[in-house]
PDB file of C-alpha atoms and ligand atoms in Angstrom:
ATOM      1  CA  MET P   1      61.764  16.324  -4.579  1.00  0.00           C
ATOM      2  CA  ASP P   2      61.607  14.273  -1.951  1.00  0.00           C
ATOM      3  CA  ARG P   3      60.722  10.887  -3.255  1.00  0.00           C
ATOM      4  CA  GLU P   4      59.788   8.773  -0.133  1.00  0.00           C
ATOM      5  CA  LYS P   5      57.103  11.166   0.627  1.00  0.00           C
ATOM      6  CA  ILE P   6      55.272  10.891  -2.976  1.00  0.00           C
ATOM      7  CA  ILE P   7      56.273   7.285  -3.117  1.00  0.00           C
ATOM      8  CA  GLY P   8      54.165   6.992   0.436  1.00  0.00           C
ATOM      9  CA  LYS P   9      50.836   8.560  -1.453  1.00  0.00           C
ATOM     10  CA  VAL P  10      51.167   6.676  -4.521  1.00  0.00           C
ATOM     11  CA  GLU P  11      50.659   3.845  -1.667  1.00  0.00           C
ATOM     12  CA  ASN P  12      47.942   5.317  -0.065  1.00  0.00           C
ATOM     13  CA  ILE P  13      46.237   5.884  -3.288  1.00  0.00           C
ATOM     14  CA  LEU P  14      46.488   2.360  -4.693  1.00  0.00           C
ATOM     15  CA  GLU P  15      45.526   0.713  -1.460  1.00  0.00           C
ATOM     16  CA  LYS P  16      41.856   2.901  -2.138  1.00  0.00           C
ATOM     17  CA  ASP P  17      38.487   1.347  -2.676  1.00  0.00           C
ATOM     18  CA  LYS P  18      38.440   3.189  -6.102  1.00  0.00           C
ATOM     19  CA  ASP P  19      38.658   1.237  -9.352  1.00  0.00           C
ATOM     20  CA  LYS P  20      41.815   1.172 -11.892  1.00  0.00           C
ATOM     21  CA  GLU P  21      41.058   4.670 -14.166  1.00  0.00           C
ATOM     22  CA  SER P  22      40.576   6.589 -10.695  1.00  0.00           C
ATOM     23  CA  LYS P  23      43.446   5.610  -9.035  1.00  0.00           C
ATOM     24  CA  LEU P  24      45.016   5.857 -11.970  1.00  0.00           C
ATOM     25  CA  LYS P  25      44.041   9.728 -12.267  1.00  0.00           C
ATOM     26  CA  ASP P  26      45.065  10.436  -8.919  1.00  0.00           C
ATOM     27  CA  ILE P  27      48.353   9.573  -9.440  1.00  0.00           C
ATOM     28  CA  CYS P  28      48.983  11.926 -12.458  1.00  0.00           C
ATOM     29  CA  ILE P  29      47.314  14.517 -10.227  1.00  0.00           C
ATOM     30  CA  LEU P  30      49.755  14.106  -7.229  1.00  0.00           C
ATOM     31  CA  LEU P  31      52.402  13.929  -9.193  1.00  0.00           C
ATOM     32  CA  HIS P  32      51.613  17.004 -11.435  1.00  0.00           C
ATOM     33  CA  ASN P  33      51.046  18.874  -8.142  1.00  0.00           C
ATOM     34  CA  GLU P  34      54.155  17.891  -6.137  1.00  0.00           C
ATOM     35  CA  VAL P  35      56.964  17.557  -8.788  1.00  0.00           C
ATOM     36  CA  HIS P  36      57.984  21.267  -9.954  1.00  0.00           C
ATOM     37  CA  GLY P  37      58.410  20.912 -14.080  1.00  0.00           C
ATOM     38  CA  TYR P  38      55.654  17.641 -14.460  1.00  0.00           C
ATOM     39  CA  ASP P  39      53.812  19.637 -17.069  1.00  0.00           C
ATOM     40  CA  TRP P  40      51.530  16.686 -18.663  1.00  0.00           C
ATOM     41  CA  VAL P  41      50.985  13.703 -16.618  1.00  0.00           C
ATOM     42  CA  GLY P  42      49.982  10.686 -18.067  1.00  0.00           C
ATOM     43  CA  PHE P  43      49.386   6.887 -18.669  1.00  0.00           C
ATOM     44  CA  TYR P  44      49.286   4.846 -22.024  1.00  0.00           C
ATOM     45  CA  LEU P  45      48.355   1.278 -21.556  1.00  0.00           C
ATOM     46  CA  VAL P  46      48.425  -1.643 -24.038  1.00  0.00           C
ATOM     47  CA  GLU P  47      45.518  -2.711 -25.807  1.00  0.00           C
ATOM     48  CA  ASP P  48      45.333  -5.297 -28.765  1.00  0.00           C
ATOM     49  CA  ASP P  49      49.222  -5.310 -29.132  1.00  0.00           C
ATOM     50  CA  GLU P  50      48.955  -0.360 -29.308  1.00  0.00           C
ATOM     51  CA  LEU P  51      49.149   2.528 -26.457  1.00  0.00           C
ATOM     52  CA  VAL P  52      46.114   3.584 -26.408  1.00  0.00           C
ATOM     53  CA  LEU P  53      45.953   6.705 -23.969  1.00  0.00           C
ATOM     54  CA  GLY P  54      44.371   6.573 -20.757  1.00  0.00           C
ATOM     55  CA  PRO P  55      44.139   8.939 -17.626  1.00  0.00           C
ATOM     56  CA  TYR P  56      46.097  11.974 -17.894  1.00  0.00           C
ATOM     57  CA  VAL P  57      46.414  15.955 -16.599  1.00  0.00           C
ATOM     58  CA  GLY P  58      47.587  17.930 -18.921  1.00  0.00           C
ATOM     59  CA  GLU P  59      46.662  19.830 -21.993  1.00  0.00           C
ATOM     60  CA  PRO P  60      44.483  17.065 -24.688  1.00  0.00           C
ATOM     61  CA  THR P  61      46.458  15.466 -27.185  1.00  0.00           C
ATOM     62  CA  ASP P  62      45.928  14.070 -30.751  1.00  0.00           C
ATOM     63  CA  HIS P  63      48.222  10.781 -29.739  1.00  0.00           C
ATOM     64  CA  THR P  64      45.450   8.527 -28.541  1.00  0.00           C
ATOM     65  CA  ASN P  65      46.516   5.441 -29.918  1.00  0.00           C
ATOM     66  CA  ILE P  66      50.437   4.369 -30.546  1.00  0.00           C
ATOM     67  CA  GLU P  67      51.963   1.554 -32.332  1.00  0.00           C
ATOM     68  CA  PHE P  68      54.753   0.495 -31.042  1.00  0.00           C
ATOM     69  CA  GLY P  69      58.411   2.034 -32.278  1.00  0.00           C
ATOM     70  CA  GLU P  70      56.404   5.132 -33.548  1.00  0.00           C
ATOM     71  CA  GLY P  71      57.777   7.999 -31.291  1.00  0.00           C
ATOM     72  CA  VAL P  72      59.363   7.959 -27.808  1.00  0.00           C
ATOM     73  CA  CYS P  73      56.245   6.077 -26.422  1.00  0.00           C
ATOM     74  CA  GLY P  74      56.128   3.445 -28.595  1.00  0.00           C
ATOM     75  CA  GLN P  75      59.790   2.977 -28.451  1.00  0.00           C
ATOM     76  CA  ALA P  76      60.182   2.716 -25.232  1.00  0.00           C
ATOM     77  CA  ALA P  77      57.351  -0.423 -25.495  1.00  0.00           C
ATOM     78  CA  ASP P  78      58.896  -1.717 -28.100  1.00  0.00           C
ATOM     79  CA  ARG P  79      63.016  -1.439 -26.050  1.00  0.00           C
ATOM     80  CA  GLU P  80      61.242  -2.100 -22.718  1.00  0.00           C
ATOM     81  CA  GLU P  81      63.036   0.653 -21.088  1.00  0.00           C
ATOM     82  CA  THR P  82      62.629   4.217 -19.955  1.00  0.00           C
ATOM     83  CA  PHE P  83      63.728   6.968 -22.539  1.00  0.00           C
ATOM     84  CA  LEU P  84      64.740  10.161 -21.399  1.00  0.00           C
ATOM     85  CA  ILE P  85      64.700  12.665 -23.611  1.00  0.00           C
ATOM     86  CA  ASP P  86      66.725  16.092 -22.700  1.00  0.00           C
ATOM     87  CA  ASP P  87      65.288  17.787 -25.483  1.00  0.00           C
ATOM     88  CA  VAL P  88      62.093  16.613 -27.931  1.00  0.00           C
ATOM     89  CA  LYS P  89      63.300  19.165 -30.827  1.00  0.00           C
ATOM     90  CA  GLN P  90      66.460  17.069 -31.629  1.00  0.00           C
ATOM     91  CA  GLU P  91      64.422  13.539 -31.686  1.00  0.00           C
ATOM     92  CA  GLU P  92      63.294  12.471 -34.967  1.00  0.00           C
ATOM     93  CA  ASN P  93      61.237  10.027 -34.034  1.00  0.00           C
ATOM     94  CA  TYR P  94      58.866  12.499 -32.055  1.00  0.00           C
ATOM     95  CA  LEU P  95      54.783  12.547 -31.928  1.00  0.00           C
ATOM     96  CA  SER P  96      54.666  16.426 -30.676  1.00  0.00           C
ATOM     97  CA  CYS P  97      52.038  16.649 -28.444  1.00  0.00           C
ATOM     98  CA  SER P  98      52.097  20.427 -27.637  1.00  0.00           C
ATOM     99  CA  PRO P  99      54.529  22.969 -28.846  1.00  0.00           C
ATOM    100  CA  LYS P 100      55.611  23.866 -25.168  1.00  0.00           C
ATOM    101  CA  VAL P 101      57.003  20.336 -24.774  1.00  0.00           C
ATOM    102  CA  GLU P 102      60.545  20.607 -24.793  1.00  0.00           C
ATOM    103  CA  SER P 103      61.772  17.252 -22.538  1.00  0.00           C
ATOM    104  CA  GLU P 104      59.848  14.138 -22.019  1.00  0.00           C
ATOM    105  CA  ILE P 105      60.412  10.845 -19.811  1.00  0.00           C
ATOM    106  CA  VAL P 106      58.747   7.613 -20.766  1.00  0.00           C
ATOM    107  CA  VAL P 107      58.718   4.805 -18.245  1.00  0.00           C
ATOM    108  CA  PRO P 108      57.546   1.096 -19.227  1.00  0.00           C
ATOM    109  CA  ILE P 109      55.053  -0.691 -16.735  1.00  0.00           C
ATOM    110  CA  PHE P 110      55.531  -4.211 -16.599  1.00  0.00           C
ATOM    111  CA  LYS P 111      53.348  -6.867 -15.957  1.00  0.00           C
ATOM    112  CA  GLU P 112      54.177 -10.554 -15.871  1.00  0.00           C
ATOM    113  CA  GLY P 113      57.233  -9.722 -17.163  1.00  0.00           C
ATOM    114  CA  LYS P 114      55.519  -7.628 -20.722  1.00  0.00           C
ATOM    115  CA  VAL P 115      55.076  -3.621 -21.084  1.00  0.00           C
ATOM    116  CA  ALA P 116      51.518  -3.290 -20.065  1.00  0.00           C
ATOM    117  CA  GLY P 117      51.554   0.555 -20.053  1.00  0.00           C
ATOM    118  CA  GLU P 118      53.524   3.623 -19.676  1.00  0.00           C
ATOM    119  CA  ILE P 119      53.698   6.588 -18.034  1.00  0.00           C
ATOM    120  CA  ASP P 120      54.801   9.281 -19.524  1.00  0.00           C
ATOM    121  CA  ILE P 121      55.723  12.791 -18.795  1.00  0.00           C
ATOM    122  CA  ASP P 122      56.684  16.084 -20.699  1.00  0.00           C
ATOM    123  CA  SER P 123      57.921  19.139 -19.302  1.00  0.00           C
ATOM    124  CA  HIS P 124      58.057  23.224 -20.384  1.00  0.00           C
ATOM    125  CA  GLU P 125      61.877  23.119 -19.850  1.00  0.00           C
ATOM    126  CA  LYS P 126      64.906  21.279 -21.689  1.00  0.00           C
ATOM    127  CA  GLU P 127      66.476  18.679 -19.765  1.00  0.00           C
ATOM    128  CA  HIS P 128      64.229  18.122 -17.073  1.00  0.00           C
ATOM    129  CA  PHE P 129      64.189  14.341 -16.158  1.00  0.00           C
ATOM    130  CA  GLY P 130      67.654  13.060 -14.956  1.00  0.00           C
ATOM    131  CA  LYS P 131      68.233   9.969 -12.446  1.00  0.00           C
ATOM    132  CA  GLU P 132      66.280  11.217  -9.617  1.00  0.00           C
ATOM    133  CA  ASP P 133      63.191  11.216 -11.471  1.00  0.00           C
ATOM    134  CA  GLN P 134      63.964   8.163 -13.418  1.00  0.00           C
ATOM    135  CA  LYS P 135      64.280   6.217 -10.050  1.00  0.00           C
ATOM    136  CA  LEU P 136      60.712   7.871  -8.414  1.00  0.00           C
ATOM    137  CA  LEU P 137      59.088   6.902 -12.083  1.00  0.00           C
ATOM    138  CA  GLU P 138      60.514   3.535 -12.153  1.00  0.00           C
ATOM    139  CA  GLY P 139      58.959   3.216  -8.449  1.00  0.00           C
ATOM    140  CA  ILE P 140      55.461   3.689  -9.259  1.00  0.00           C
ATOM    141  CA  ALA P 141      55.688   2.018 -12.551  1.00  0.00           C
ATOM    142  CA  GLU P 142      56.832  -0.985 -10.531  1.00  0.00           C
ATOM    143  CA  MET P 143      53.928  -0.576  -7.678  1.00  0.00           C
ATOM    144  CA  VAL P 144      51.448   0.447 -10.818  1.00  0.00           C
ATOM    145  CA  GLY P 145      52.117  -3.186 -12.927  1.00  0.00           C
ATOM    146  CA  LYS P 146      50.223  -4.839  -9.796  1.00  0.00           C
ATOM    147  CA  ILE P 147      47.068  -3.496 -10.748  1.00  0.00           C
ATOM    148  CA  LEU P 148      47.138  -3.520 -14.110  1.00  0.00           C
TER     149      LEU P 148
HETATM  150  N1  LIG E 201      55.853  12.913 -26.877  1.00  0.00           N
HETATM  151  C1  LIG E 201      55.252  11.429 -26.775  1.00  0.00           C
HETATM  152  C2  LIG E 201      53.807  11.574 -27.462  1.00  0.00           C
HETATM  153  C3  LIG E 201      53.014  11.606 -26.413  1.00  0.00           C
HETATM  154  S1  LIG E 201      52.209  13.216 -25.352  1.00  0.00           S
HETATM  155  O1  LIG E 201      54.047  13.155 -24.934  1.00  0.00           O
HETATM  156  C4  LIG E 201      51.421  13.311 -24.755  1.00  0.00           C
HETATM  157  C5  LIG E 201      56.412  10.173 -28.252  1.00  0.00           C
HETATM  158  O2  LIG E 201      56.643  10.922 -28.577  1.00  0.00           O
HETATM  159  O3  LIG E 201      55.403   9.368 -28.555  1.00  0.00           O
END
């Protein structure tokens, strides 16, 4: 993975004269296309104290509204920290979107010190996400926080 190249492409997307939804969708498409194993890539945005599904690429999910504390997404929002799940089958507080998913990373996006959204990525491979992914996605989350 070429982190600098991806970050550069995210910068280009964010500078475009497009609405927020289109920019977030373009970031999903970019990550899905550029990084092997990023099989479902989406944003959740905080609205009325819950996580609401925003732009995404991948299979449709039933989990369009998630309470803080619920599932991996809700835990990451509640604890205000990145969650890396090596094997979702071992995670008790987990909301399944597809039986194909084996591992997951959820990165909070902060705006003015508060969680305003999240980047959520699922992989069909076990233990797919590591420190490199965390660094890339926390960098992107910081950039996206400025447009939320
Ligand atoms: N697996 C997540 C739910 C979102 S889907 O992966 C798209 C969770 O446990 O919160």
